[in-house]
Coordinates of C-alpha atoms and ligand atoms in Angstrom, one line a residue:
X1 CA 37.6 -99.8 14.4
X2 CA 38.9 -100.2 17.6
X3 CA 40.5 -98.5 20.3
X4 CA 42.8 -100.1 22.7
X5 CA 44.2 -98.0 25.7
X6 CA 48.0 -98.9 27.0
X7 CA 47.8 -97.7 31.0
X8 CA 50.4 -94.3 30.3
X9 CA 47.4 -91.7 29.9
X10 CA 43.7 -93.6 30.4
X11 CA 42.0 -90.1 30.8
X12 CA 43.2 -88.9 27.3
X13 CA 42.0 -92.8 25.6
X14 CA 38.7 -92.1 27.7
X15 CA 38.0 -88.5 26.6
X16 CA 39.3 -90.0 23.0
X17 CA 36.8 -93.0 23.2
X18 CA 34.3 -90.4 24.1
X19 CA 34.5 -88.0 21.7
X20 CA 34.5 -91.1 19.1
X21 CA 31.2 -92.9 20.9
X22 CA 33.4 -95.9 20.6
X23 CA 34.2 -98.2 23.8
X24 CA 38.3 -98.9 24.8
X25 CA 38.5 -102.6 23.8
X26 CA 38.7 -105.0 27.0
X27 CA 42.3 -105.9 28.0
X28 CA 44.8 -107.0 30.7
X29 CA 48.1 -105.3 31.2
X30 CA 49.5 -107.0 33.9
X31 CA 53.2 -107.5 35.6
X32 CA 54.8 -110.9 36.4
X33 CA 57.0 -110.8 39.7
X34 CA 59.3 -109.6 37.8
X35 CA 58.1 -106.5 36.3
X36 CA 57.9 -108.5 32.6
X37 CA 54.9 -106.8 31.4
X38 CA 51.9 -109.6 30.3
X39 CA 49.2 -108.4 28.4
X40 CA 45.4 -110.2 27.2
X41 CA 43.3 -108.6 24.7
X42 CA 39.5 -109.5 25.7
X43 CA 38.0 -108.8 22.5
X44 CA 38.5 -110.5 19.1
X45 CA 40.6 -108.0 16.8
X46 CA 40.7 -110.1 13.8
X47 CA 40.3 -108.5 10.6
X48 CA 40.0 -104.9 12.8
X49 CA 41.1 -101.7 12.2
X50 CA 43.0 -101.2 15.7
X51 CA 44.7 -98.0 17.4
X52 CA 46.6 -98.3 20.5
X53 CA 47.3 -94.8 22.0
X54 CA 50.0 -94.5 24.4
X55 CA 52.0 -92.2 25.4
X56 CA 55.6 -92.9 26.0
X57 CA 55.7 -90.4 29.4
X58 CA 57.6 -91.1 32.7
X59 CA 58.1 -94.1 33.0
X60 CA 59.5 -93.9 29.6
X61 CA 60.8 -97.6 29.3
X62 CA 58.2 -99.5 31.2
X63 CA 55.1 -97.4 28.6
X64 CA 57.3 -97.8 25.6
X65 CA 57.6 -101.6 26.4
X66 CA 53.7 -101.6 27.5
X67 CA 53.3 -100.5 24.0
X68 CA 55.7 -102.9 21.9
X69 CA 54.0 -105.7 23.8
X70 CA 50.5 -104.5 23.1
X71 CA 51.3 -104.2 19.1
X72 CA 52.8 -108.0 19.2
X73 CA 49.2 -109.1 21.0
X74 CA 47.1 -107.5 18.3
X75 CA 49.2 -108.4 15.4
X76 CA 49.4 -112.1 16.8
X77 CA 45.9 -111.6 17.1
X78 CA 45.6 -110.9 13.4
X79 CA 44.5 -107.1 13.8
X80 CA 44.1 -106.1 9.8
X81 CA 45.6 -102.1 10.7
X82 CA 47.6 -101.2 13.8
X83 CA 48.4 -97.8 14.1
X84 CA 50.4 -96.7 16.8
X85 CA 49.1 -93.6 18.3
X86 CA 51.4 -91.4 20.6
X87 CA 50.0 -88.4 21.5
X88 CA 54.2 -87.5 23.5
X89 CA 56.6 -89.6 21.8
X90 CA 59.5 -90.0 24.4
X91 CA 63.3 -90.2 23.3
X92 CA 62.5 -87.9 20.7
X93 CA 65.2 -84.9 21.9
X94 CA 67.6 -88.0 21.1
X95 CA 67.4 -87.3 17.4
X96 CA 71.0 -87.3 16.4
X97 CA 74.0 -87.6 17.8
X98 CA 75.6 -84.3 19.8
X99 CA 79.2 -86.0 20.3
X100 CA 81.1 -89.6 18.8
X101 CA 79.9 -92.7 20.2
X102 CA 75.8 -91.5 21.3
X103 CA 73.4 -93.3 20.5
X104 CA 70.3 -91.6 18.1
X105 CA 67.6 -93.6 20.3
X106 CA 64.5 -91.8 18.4
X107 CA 65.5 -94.0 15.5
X108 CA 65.8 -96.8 17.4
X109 CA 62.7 -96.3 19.2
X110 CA 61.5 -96.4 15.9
X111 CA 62.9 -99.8 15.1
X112 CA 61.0 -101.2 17.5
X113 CA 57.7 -99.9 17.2
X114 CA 58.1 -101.0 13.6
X115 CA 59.3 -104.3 14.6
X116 CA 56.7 -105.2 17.5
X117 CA 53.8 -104.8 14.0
X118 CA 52.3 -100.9 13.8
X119 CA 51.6 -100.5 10.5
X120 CA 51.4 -96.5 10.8
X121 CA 52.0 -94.1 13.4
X122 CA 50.1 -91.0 15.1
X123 CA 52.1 -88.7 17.1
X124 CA 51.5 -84.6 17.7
X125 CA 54.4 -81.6 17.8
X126 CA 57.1 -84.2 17.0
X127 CA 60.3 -82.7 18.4
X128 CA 61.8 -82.6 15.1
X129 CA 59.8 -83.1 11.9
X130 CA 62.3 -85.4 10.3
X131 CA 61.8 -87.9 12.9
X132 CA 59.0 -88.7 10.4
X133 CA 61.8 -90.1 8.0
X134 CA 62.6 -92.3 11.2
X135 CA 60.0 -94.6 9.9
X136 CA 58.9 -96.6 7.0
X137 CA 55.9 -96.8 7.4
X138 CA 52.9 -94.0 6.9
X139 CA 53.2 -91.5 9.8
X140 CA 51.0 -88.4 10.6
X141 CA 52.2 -85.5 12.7
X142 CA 49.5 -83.7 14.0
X143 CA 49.7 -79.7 16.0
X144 CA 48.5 -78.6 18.2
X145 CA 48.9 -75.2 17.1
X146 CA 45.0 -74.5 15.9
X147 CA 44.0 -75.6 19.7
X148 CA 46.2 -72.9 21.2
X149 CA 45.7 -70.3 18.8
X150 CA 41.6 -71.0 19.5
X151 CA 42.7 -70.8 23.4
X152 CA 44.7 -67.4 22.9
X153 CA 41.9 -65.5 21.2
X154 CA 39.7 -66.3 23.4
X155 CA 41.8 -65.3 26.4
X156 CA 42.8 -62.3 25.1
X157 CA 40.0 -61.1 22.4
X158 CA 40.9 -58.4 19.9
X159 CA 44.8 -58.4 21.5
X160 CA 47.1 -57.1 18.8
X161 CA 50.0 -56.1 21.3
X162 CA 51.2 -59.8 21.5
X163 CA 54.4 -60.9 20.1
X164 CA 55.2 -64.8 20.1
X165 CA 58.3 -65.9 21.5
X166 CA 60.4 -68.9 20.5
X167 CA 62.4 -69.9 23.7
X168 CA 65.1 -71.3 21.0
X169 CA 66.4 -71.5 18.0
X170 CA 65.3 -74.8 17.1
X171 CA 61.1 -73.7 17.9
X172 CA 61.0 -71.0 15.2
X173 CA 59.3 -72.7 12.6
X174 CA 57.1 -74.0 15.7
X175 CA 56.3 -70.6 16.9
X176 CA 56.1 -68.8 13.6
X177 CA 53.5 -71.2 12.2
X178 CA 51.5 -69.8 15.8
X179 CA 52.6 -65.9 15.3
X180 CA 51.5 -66.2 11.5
X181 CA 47.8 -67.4 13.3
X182 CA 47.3 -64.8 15.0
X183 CA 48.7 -61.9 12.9
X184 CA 51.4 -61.3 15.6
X185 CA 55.1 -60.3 16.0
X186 CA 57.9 -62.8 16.4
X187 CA 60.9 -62.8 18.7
X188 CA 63.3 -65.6 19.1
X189 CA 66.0 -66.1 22.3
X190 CA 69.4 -67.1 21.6
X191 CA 69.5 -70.5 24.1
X192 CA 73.1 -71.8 25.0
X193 CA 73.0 -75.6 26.8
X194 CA 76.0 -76.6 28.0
X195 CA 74.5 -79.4 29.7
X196 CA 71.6 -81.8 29.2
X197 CA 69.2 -79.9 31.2
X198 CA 70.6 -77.0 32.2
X199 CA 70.2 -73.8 29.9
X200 CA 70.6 -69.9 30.1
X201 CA 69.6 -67.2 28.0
X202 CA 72.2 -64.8 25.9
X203 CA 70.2 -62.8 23.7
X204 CA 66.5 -61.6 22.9
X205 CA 66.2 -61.1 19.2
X206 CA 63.1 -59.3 18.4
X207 CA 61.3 -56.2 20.1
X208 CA 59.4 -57.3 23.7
X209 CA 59.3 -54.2 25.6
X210 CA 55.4 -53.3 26.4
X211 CA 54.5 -56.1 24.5
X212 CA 51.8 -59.2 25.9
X213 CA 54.5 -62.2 25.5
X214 CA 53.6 -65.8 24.7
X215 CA 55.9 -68.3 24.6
X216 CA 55.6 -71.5 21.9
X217 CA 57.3 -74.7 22.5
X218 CA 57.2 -78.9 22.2
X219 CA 58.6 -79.9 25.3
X220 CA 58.7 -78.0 28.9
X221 CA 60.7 -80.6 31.0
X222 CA 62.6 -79.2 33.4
X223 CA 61.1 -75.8 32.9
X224 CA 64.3 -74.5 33.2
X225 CA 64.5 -73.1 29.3
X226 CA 60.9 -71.3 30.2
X227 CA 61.7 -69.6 33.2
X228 CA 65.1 -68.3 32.2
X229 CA 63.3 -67.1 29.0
X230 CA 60.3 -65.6 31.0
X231 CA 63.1 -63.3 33.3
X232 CA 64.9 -62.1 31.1
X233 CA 61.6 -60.8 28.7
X234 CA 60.0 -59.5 32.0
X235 CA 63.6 -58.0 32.7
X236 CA 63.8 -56.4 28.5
X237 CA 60.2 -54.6 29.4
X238 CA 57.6 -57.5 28.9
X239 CA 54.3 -56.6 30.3
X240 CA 53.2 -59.8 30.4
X241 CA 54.2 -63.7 29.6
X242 CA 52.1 -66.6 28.7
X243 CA 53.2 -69.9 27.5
X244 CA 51.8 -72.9 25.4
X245 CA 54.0 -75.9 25.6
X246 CA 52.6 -78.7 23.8
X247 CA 54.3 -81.5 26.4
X248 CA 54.2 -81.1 29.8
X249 CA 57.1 -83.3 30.8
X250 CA 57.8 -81.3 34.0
X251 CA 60.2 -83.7 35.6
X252 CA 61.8 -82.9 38.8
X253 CA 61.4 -80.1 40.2
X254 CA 59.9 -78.2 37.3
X255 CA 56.4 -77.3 38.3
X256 CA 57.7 -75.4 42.0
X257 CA 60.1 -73.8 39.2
X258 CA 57.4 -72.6 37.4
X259 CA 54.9 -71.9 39.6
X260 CA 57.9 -69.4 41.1
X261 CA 58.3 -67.9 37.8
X262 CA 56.8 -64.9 36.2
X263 CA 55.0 -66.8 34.0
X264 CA 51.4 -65.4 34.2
X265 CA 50.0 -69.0 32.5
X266 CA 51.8 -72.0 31.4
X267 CA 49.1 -73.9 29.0
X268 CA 49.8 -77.7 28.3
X269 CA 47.9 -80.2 26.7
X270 CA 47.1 -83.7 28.4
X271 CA 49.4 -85.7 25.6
X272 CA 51.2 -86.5 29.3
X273 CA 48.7 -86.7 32.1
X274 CA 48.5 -83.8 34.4
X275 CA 50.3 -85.0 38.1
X276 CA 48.4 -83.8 41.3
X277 CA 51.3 -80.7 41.4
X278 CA 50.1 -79.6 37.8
X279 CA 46.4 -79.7 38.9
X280 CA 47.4 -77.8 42.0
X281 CA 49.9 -75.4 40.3
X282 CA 47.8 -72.1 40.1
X283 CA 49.4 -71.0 36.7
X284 CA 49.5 -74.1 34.8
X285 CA 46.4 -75.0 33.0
X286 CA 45.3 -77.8 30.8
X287 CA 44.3 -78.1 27.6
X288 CA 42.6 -81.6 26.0
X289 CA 44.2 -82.6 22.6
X290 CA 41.4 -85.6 22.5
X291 CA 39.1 -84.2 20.0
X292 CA 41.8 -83.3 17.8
X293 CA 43.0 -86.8 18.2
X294 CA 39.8 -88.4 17.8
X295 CA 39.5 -86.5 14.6
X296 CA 42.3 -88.1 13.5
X297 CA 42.0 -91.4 14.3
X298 CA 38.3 -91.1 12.2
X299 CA 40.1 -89.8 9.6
X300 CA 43.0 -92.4 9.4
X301 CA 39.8 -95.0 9.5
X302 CA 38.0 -93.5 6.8
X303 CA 41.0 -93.0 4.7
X304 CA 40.1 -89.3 4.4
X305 CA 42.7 -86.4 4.4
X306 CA 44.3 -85.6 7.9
X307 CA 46.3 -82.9 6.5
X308 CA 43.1 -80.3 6.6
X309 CA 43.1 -80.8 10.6
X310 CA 46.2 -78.2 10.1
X311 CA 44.1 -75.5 9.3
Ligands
R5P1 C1 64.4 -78.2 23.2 O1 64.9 -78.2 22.1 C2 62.9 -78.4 23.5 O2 62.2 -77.8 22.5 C3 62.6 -77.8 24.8 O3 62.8 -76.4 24.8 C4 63.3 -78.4 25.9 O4 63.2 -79.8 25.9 C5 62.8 -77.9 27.3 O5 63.5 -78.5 28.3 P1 63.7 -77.9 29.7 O6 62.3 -77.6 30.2 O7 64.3 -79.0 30.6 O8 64.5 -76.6 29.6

């Protein structure tokens, strides 16, 4: 097996590497003049079982591209496997089309990782589940709902006053799989977006007053959808509210907006690597995905079941 690391999220690969005792595979990803994107892989990969992880993060285009380029090396390089391993698989909100004549990039995005070679694909808390059928080849989905659910107990042992909030309508399935975990109440809010980007609340559906609140969602970009959500539960009575995003995005100005919220803690994992604002930001905390990764990527190896990593 071997790992090779595209340059969107090298602490992730490390910590990945590391939990697998297994060194990233030497490479070059360099830029011409011209920003084309050249890349060298050191080691022989013939006849290997090869992963590329890479996260298709800010900046979206030039890591996707990093990562079609990387696939064409090690297939030209006669790789036996190459799965394609994206812990935050960007253009994934563009999953179908919300007016006539828009494009449903996530599909083609999927073209293209297809085309450049990967044989099978790795992602975690796709946006949607049937970006899956996006692809024809083998692709596992993996949650990270086990790693909060571990993280919640042990911040708030024996707890049975929490009720899990889905800031939409779209995260129930999301949130529930969490509030079923934990033996917990579930509340959903009614989310109207007029615009890409820019959201507001209309209704809470569930009961939140005197309740411990925590908040389960794929994506916090702008952090507009979690703020507005976390004012209007403290405003219906919430005593307090957590949240465990699986993708910190946070583009803009979206960490200042948090950190100016009343969100007591905003969890995220490191699928995106944390900027120097998140590591500053005094209620956003990260959480590593890598061993569950790693797991995965043994697992994919060995040919043994993945699914039981849901558990
Ligand atoms: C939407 O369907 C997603 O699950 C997230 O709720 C959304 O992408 C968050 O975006 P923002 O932080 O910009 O409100």
């Amino acid at each position: 097996m071997k790992i090779v690391a595209g340059n969107s999220n090298l602490p992730l690969v490390e910590a990945i590497s590391k939990e697998l005792n297994i060194p990233i595979a030497k490479s070059t990803i360099r830029r011409f003049s011209d920003m084309e994107i050249f890349v060298e892989i050191h080691d022989n990969v013939r006849g290997e079982d090869v992963f590329v992880i890479q996260s298709t993060s800010y900046p979206a285009n030039d890591n996707l591209m990093e990562l079609l380029v990387v696939i064409d090396a090690l297939r030209r390089g006669s790789a036996r496997r190459i799965t394609a391993v994206l812990p935050y698989f960007g253009y994934a909100r563009q999953d179908r089309k919300p007016a006539p004549r828009t494009p449903i990039s996530a599909k083609l995005v999927a073209n293209m990782i297809t085309a450049a070679g990967a044989d099978r694909v790795l992602t975690l808390d796709l946006h949607a589940g049937q970006i899956q059928g996006f692809f024809d080849i083998p692709l596992d989905n993996l949650f990270a709902a086990p790693v909060f659910t571990r993280d919640i107990k042990q911040r708030l042992p024996g707890e049975n006053n929490i009720t899990v909030i889905s800031p939409d309508i779209g995260g129930v399935i999301r949130a529930r799989a969490v509030a079923k975990r934990l033996g917990a109440d579930l509340a959903i809010i009614d989310k109207r977006r007029e615009k890409a980007g820019v959201s507001e609340v209309m209704h809470i559906i569930g009961e939140v007053k005197n309740r411990r609140c925590i908040m389960i969602d794929d994506i916090v970009d702008s952090g507009g959808t979690l703020c507005n959500a976390a004012v209007a539960l403290k405003g219906a009575g919430a005593l307090e509210v957590y949240a465990y995003i699986t993708h910190g995005v946070l583009s803009g100005g979206a960490v200042d907006r948090i950190v100016a919220s009343p969100i007591d803690s905003l969890v995220v994992t490191d699928s995106i690597p944390a900027t120097d604002g998140v590591k500053s930001a005094e209620n956003i905390i990260q959480l590593s995905i890598a061993p569950l990764m790693a797991e995965a990527i043994q697992r994919i190896s060995s040919e043994t079941s993945v699914s039981s990593l849901f558990d």
